[in-house]
Tab-separated table of C-alpha atoms in Angstrom:
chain	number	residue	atom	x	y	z
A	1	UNK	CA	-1.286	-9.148	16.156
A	2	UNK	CA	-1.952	-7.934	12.954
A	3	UNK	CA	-3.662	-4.151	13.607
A	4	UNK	CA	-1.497	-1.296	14.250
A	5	UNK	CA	1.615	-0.918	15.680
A	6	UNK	CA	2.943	-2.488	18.461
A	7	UNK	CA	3.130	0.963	21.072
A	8	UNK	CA	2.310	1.992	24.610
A	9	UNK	CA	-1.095	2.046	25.956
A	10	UNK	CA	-1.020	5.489	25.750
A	11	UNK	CA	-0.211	6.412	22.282
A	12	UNK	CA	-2.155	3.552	20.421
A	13	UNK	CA	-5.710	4.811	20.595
A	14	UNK	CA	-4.606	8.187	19.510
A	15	UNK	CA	-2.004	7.019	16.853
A	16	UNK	CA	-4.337	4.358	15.234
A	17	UNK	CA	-7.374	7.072	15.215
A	18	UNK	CA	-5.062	9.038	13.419
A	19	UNK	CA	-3.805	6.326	10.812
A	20	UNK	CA	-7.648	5.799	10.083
A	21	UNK	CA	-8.708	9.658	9.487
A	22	UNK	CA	-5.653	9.837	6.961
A	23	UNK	CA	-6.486	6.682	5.095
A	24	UNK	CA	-10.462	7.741	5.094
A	25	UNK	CA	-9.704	10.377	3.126
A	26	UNK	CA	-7.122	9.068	1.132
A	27	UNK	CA	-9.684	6.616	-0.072
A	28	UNK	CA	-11.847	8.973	-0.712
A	29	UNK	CA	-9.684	10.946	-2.656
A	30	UNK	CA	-8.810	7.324	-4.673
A	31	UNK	CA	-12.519	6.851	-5.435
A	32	UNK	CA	-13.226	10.343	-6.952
A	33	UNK	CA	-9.963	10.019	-9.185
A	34	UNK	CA	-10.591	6.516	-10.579
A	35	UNK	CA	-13.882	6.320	-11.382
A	36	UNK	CA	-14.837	3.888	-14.425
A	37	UNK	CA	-17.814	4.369	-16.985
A	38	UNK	CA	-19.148	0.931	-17.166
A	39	UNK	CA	-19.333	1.062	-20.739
A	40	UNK	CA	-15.362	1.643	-20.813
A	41	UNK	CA	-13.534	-1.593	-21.952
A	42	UNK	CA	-12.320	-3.291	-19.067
A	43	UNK	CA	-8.587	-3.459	-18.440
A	44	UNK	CA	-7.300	-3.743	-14.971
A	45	UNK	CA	-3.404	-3.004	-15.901
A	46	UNK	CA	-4.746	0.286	-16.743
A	47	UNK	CA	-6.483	0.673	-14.043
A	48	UNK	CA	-4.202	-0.253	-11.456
A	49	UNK	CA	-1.837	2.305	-13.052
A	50	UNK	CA	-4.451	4.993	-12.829
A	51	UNK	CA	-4.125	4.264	-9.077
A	52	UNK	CA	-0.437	4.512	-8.663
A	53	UNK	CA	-0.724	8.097	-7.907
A	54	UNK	CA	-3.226	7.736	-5.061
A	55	UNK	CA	-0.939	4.694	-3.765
A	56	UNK	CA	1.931	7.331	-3.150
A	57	UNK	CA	-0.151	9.789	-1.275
A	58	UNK	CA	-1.112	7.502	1.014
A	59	UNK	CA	2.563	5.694	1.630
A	60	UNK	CA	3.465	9.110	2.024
A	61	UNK	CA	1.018	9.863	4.967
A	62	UNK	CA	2.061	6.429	6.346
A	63	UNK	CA	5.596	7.306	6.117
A	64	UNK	CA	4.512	10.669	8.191
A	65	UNK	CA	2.795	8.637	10.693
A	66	UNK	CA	5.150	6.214	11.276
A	67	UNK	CA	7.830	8.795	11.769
A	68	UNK	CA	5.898	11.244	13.628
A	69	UNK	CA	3.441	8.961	15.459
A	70	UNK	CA	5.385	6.483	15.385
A	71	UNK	CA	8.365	7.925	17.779
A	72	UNK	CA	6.824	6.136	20.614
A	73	UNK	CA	7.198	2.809	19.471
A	74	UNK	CA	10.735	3.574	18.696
A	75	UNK	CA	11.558	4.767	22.148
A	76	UNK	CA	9.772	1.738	23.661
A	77	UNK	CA	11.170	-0.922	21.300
A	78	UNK	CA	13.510	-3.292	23.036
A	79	UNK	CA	15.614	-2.657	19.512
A	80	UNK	CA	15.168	1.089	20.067
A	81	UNK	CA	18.759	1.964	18.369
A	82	UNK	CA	18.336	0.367	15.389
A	83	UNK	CA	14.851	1.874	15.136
A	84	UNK	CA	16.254	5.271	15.988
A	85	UNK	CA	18.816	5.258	13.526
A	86	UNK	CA	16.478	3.551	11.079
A	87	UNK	CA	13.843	6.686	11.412
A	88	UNK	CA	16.259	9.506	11.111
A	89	UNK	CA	17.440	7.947	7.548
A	90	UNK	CA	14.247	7.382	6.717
A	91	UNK	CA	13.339	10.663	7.641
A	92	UNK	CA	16.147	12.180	5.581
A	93	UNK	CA	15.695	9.901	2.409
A	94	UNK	CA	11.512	10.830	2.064
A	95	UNK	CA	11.634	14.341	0.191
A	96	UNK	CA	13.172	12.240	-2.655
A	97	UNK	CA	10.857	9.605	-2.441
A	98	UNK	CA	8.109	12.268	-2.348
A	99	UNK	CA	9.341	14.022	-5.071
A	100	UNK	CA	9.267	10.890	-7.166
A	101	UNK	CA	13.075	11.100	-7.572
A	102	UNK	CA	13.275	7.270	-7.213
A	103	UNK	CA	16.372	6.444	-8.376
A	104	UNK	CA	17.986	8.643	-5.909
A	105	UNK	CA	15.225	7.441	-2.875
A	106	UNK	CA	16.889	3.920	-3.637
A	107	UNK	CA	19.825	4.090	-3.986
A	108	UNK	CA	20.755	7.590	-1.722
A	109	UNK	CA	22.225	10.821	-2.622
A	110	UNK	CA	25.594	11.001	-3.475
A	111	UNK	CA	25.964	14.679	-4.038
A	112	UNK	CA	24.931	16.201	-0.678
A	113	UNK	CA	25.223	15.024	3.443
A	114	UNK	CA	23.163	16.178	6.226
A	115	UNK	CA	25.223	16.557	9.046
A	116	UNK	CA	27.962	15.532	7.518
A	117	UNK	CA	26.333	11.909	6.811
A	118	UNK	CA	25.314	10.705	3.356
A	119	UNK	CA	21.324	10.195	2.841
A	120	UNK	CA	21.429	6.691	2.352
A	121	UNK	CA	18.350	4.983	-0.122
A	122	UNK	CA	15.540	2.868	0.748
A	123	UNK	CA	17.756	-0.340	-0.287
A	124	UNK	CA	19.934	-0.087	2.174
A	125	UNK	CA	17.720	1.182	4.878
A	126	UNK	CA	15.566	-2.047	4.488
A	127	UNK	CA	18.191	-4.456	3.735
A	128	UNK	CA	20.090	-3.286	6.924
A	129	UNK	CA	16.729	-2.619	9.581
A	130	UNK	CA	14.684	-4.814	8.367
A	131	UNK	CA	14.290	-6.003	11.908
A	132	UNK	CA	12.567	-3.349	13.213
A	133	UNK	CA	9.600	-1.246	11.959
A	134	UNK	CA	11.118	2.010	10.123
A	135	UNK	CA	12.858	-0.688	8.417
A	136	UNK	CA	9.749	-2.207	6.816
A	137	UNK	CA	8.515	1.193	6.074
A	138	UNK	CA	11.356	1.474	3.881
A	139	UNK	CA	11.077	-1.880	2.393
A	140	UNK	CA	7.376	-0.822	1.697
A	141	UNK	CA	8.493	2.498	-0.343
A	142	UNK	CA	11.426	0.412	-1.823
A	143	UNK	CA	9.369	-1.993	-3.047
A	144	UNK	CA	6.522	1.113	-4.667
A	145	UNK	CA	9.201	3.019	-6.104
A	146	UNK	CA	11.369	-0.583	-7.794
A	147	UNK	CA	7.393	-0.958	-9.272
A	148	UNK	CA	7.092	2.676	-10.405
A	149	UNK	CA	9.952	1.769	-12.267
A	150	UNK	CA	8.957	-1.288	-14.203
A	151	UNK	CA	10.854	-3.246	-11.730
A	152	UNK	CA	8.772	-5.707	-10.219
A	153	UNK	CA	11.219	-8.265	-9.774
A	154	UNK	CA	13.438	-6.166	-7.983
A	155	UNK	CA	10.755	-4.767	-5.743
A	156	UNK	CA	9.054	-8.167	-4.728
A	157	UNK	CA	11.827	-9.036	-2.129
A	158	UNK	CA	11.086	-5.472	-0.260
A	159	UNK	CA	7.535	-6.343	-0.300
A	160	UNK	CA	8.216	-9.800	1.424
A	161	UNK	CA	9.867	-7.688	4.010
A	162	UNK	CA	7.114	-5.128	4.707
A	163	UNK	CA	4.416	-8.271	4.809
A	164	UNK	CA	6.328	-8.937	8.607
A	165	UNK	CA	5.792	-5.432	9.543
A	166	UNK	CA	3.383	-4.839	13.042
A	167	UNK	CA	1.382	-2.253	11.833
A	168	UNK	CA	-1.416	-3.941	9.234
A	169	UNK	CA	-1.621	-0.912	6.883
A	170	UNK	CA	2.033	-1.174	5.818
A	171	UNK	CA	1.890	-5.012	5.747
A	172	UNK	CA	-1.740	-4.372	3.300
A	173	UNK	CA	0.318	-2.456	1.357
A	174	UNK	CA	3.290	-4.688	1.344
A	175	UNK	CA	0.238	-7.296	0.149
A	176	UNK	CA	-1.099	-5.356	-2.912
A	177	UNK	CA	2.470	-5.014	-4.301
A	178	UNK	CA	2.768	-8.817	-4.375
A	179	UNK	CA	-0.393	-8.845	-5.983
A	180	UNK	CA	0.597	-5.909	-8.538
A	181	UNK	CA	3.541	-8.127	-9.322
A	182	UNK	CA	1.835	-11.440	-9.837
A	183	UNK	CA	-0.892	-9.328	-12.203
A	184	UNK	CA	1.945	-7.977	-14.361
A	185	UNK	CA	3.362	-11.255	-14.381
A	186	UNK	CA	-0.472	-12.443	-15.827
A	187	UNK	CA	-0.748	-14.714	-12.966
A	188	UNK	CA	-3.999	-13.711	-12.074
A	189	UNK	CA	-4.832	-16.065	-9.609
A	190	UNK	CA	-2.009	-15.448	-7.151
A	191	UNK	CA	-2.447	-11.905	-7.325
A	192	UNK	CA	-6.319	-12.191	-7.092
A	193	UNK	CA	-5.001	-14.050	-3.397
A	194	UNK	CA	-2.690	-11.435	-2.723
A	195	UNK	CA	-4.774	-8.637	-2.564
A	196	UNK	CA	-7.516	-10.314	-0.858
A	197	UNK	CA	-5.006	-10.567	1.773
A	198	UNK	CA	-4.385	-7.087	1.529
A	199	UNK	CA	-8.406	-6.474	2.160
A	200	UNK	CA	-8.442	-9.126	5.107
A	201	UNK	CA	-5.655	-7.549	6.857
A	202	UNK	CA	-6.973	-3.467	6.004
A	203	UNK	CA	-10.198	-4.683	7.131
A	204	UNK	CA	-11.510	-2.614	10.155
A	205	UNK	CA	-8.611	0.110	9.566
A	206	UNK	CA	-9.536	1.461	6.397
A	207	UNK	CA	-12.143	1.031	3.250
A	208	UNK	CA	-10.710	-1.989	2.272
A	209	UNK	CA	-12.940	-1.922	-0.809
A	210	UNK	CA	-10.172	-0.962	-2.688
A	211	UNK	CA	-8.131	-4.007	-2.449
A	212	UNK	CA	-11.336	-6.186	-2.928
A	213	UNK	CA	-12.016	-4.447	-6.292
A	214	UNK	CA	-8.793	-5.413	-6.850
A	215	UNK	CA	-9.459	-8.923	-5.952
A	216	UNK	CA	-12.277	-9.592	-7.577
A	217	UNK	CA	-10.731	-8.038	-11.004
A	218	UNK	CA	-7.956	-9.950	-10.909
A	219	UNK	CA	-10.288	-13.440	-10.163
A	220	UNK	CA	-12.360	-12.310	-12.935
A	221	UNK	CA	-9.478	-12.243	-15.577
A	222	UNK	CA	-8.311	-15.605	-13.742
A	223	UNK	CA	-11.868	-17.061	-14.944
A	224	UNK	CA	-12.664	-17.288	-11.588
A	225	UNK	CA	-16.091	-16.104	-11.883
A	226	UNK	CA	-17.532	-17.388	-8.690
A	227	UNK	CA	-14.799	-15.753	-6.506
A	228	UNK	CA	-15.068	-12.543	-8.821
A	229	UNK	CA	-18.772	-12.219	-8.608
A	230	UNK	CA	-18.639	-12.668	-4.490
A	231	UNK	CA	-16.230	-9.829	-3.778
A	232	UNK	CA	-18.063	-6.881	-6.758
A	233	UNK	CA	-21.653	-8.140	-4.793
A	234	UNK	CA	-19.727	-7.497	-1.329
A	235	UNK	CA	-18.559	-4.027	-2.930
A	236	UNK	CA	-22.094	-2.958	-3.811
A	237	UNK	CA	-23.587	-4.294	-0.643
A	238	UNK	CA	-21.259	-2.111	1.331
A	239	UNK	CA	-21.081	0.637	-0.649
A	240	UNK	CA	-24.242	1.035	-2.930
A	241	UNK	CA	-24.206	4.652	-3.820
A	242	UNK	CA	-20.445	5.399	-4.192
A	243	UNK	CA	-18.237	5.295	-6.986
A	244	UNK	CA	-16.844	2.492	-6.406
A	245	UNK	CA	-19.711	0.199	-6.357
A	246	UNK	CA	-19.623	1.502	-10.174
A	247	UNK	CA	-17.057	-0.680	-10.942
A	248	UNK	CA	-17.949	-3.128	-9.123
A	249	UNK	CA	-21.544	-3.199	-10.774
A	250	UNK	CA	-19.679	-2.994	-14.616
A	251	UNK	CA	-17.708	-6.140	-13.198
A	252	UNK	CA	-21.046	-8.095	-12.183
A	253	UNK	CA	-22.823	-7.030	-15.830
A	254	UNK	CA	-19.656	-8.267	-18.089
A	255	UNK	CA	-19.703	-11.569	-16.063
A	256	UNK	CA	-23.407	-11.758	-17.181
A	257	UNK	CA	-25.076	-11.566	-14.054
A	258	UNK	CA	-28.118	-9.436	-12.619
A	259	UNK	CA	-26.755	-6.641	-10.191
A	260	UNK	CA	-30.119	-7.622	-7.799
């Protein structure tokens, strides 16, 4: 099952709700902030980073969820110690990651313990949990904070490991940082794929318009015109009168097409 994490029939209504609310307005926040003038020339490196921002606040509330929320499923998994222990380093680890420290969020803090235990990275907490879900949290965050750092080699084998995860917001993340890999690697038309995975699997959980802008972008500098042209009309059709159709609507005029 792809949607939301695997809990008890008790906590999933509430915690998926509650996954939804804080990725509504994260969205929302994402559209007001990255807004394009359609006569601006068109470069969706650029634009991507103007997103990266908006891309930690929302791993950040997932991150929140997860370990908040998220406590249930850890109790109830059948690998609840791993997922325990996973959690509290997690939990530990986040300020840095939050603070944008990366370098210290993956590889841990060697100057300080809590409890007299180090604060190990995001490396380590995937690499060694990647079986259970805090684990592909971390490989999720890993893999964000190897790309804020130009490192998208590095980061592609933690966002192999978050694509496995239950819950299908961190596994549409885990999607759109293949695709931000392929696109820096100019392979257009893998990364075009990869995010439209990211917009199948987000579909029904949050505005997935995001990743299909993203999509249809990357198809369009693929020269995939067709493809492009089917996700920017499924943008304005769903979306007519916010900013993001915008884009969407500069995309459909450069590839010489009537917006009607």
């Amino acid at each position: 099952m792809l949607v939301g994490v695997h809990l008890h029939s008790k906590y999933t209504v509430f915690s998926s709700q509650f996954i939804v609310f804080i990725f509504r307005i994260v969205m929302t926040v994402m559209a007001e902030e990255t807004t394009l003038d359609t006569q601006q020339e068109y470069n969706p490196f650029e634009a991507l980073d103007q997103r990266k921002k908006i891309t930690q606040y929302a791993i950040s509330a997932l991150i929140a969820i997860i370990v908040v929320v998220g406590g249930a499923y850890i109790y109830l998994s059948n690998k609840k110690e791993d997922a325990k222990k996973a959690a509290l380093q997690l939990a530990r680890v986040r300020p840095y990651y939050d603070m944008r420290d990366f370098a210290r969020a993956l590889d841990g803090v060697t100057d300080r313990t809590v409890r007299g235990e180090q604060i190990v990275g995001l490396k380590y907490i995937a690499d060694t949990y990647s079986n259970v879900e805090p684990g592909k949290v971390a490989a999720l965050l890993a893999g964000q904070a190897l790309v804020n750092l130009d490192k998208y080699q590095d980061a592609q084998r933690y966002f192999d490991i978050a694509t496995s995860a239950d819950a299908g917001l961190i596994q549409a993340g885990a999607y759109a940082g293949l695709g931000a890999i392929a696109s820096q690697a100019n392979n257009f038309a893998e990364a075009a794929k990869q995010y439209e995975q990211a917009a199948t699997i987000a579909k029904g959980l949050i505005e997935d318009e995001q990743y299909q802008l993203y999509a249809a972008m990357m198809y369009e500098k693929a020269g995939n015109k067709e493809q492009a042209i089917k996700f920017y009309r499924a943008i304005v059709a769903q979306n007519e009168f916010a900013d993001i159709a915008n884009e969407a609507k500069a995309g459909i005029i450069r590839l010489g097409e009537n917006i009607q």
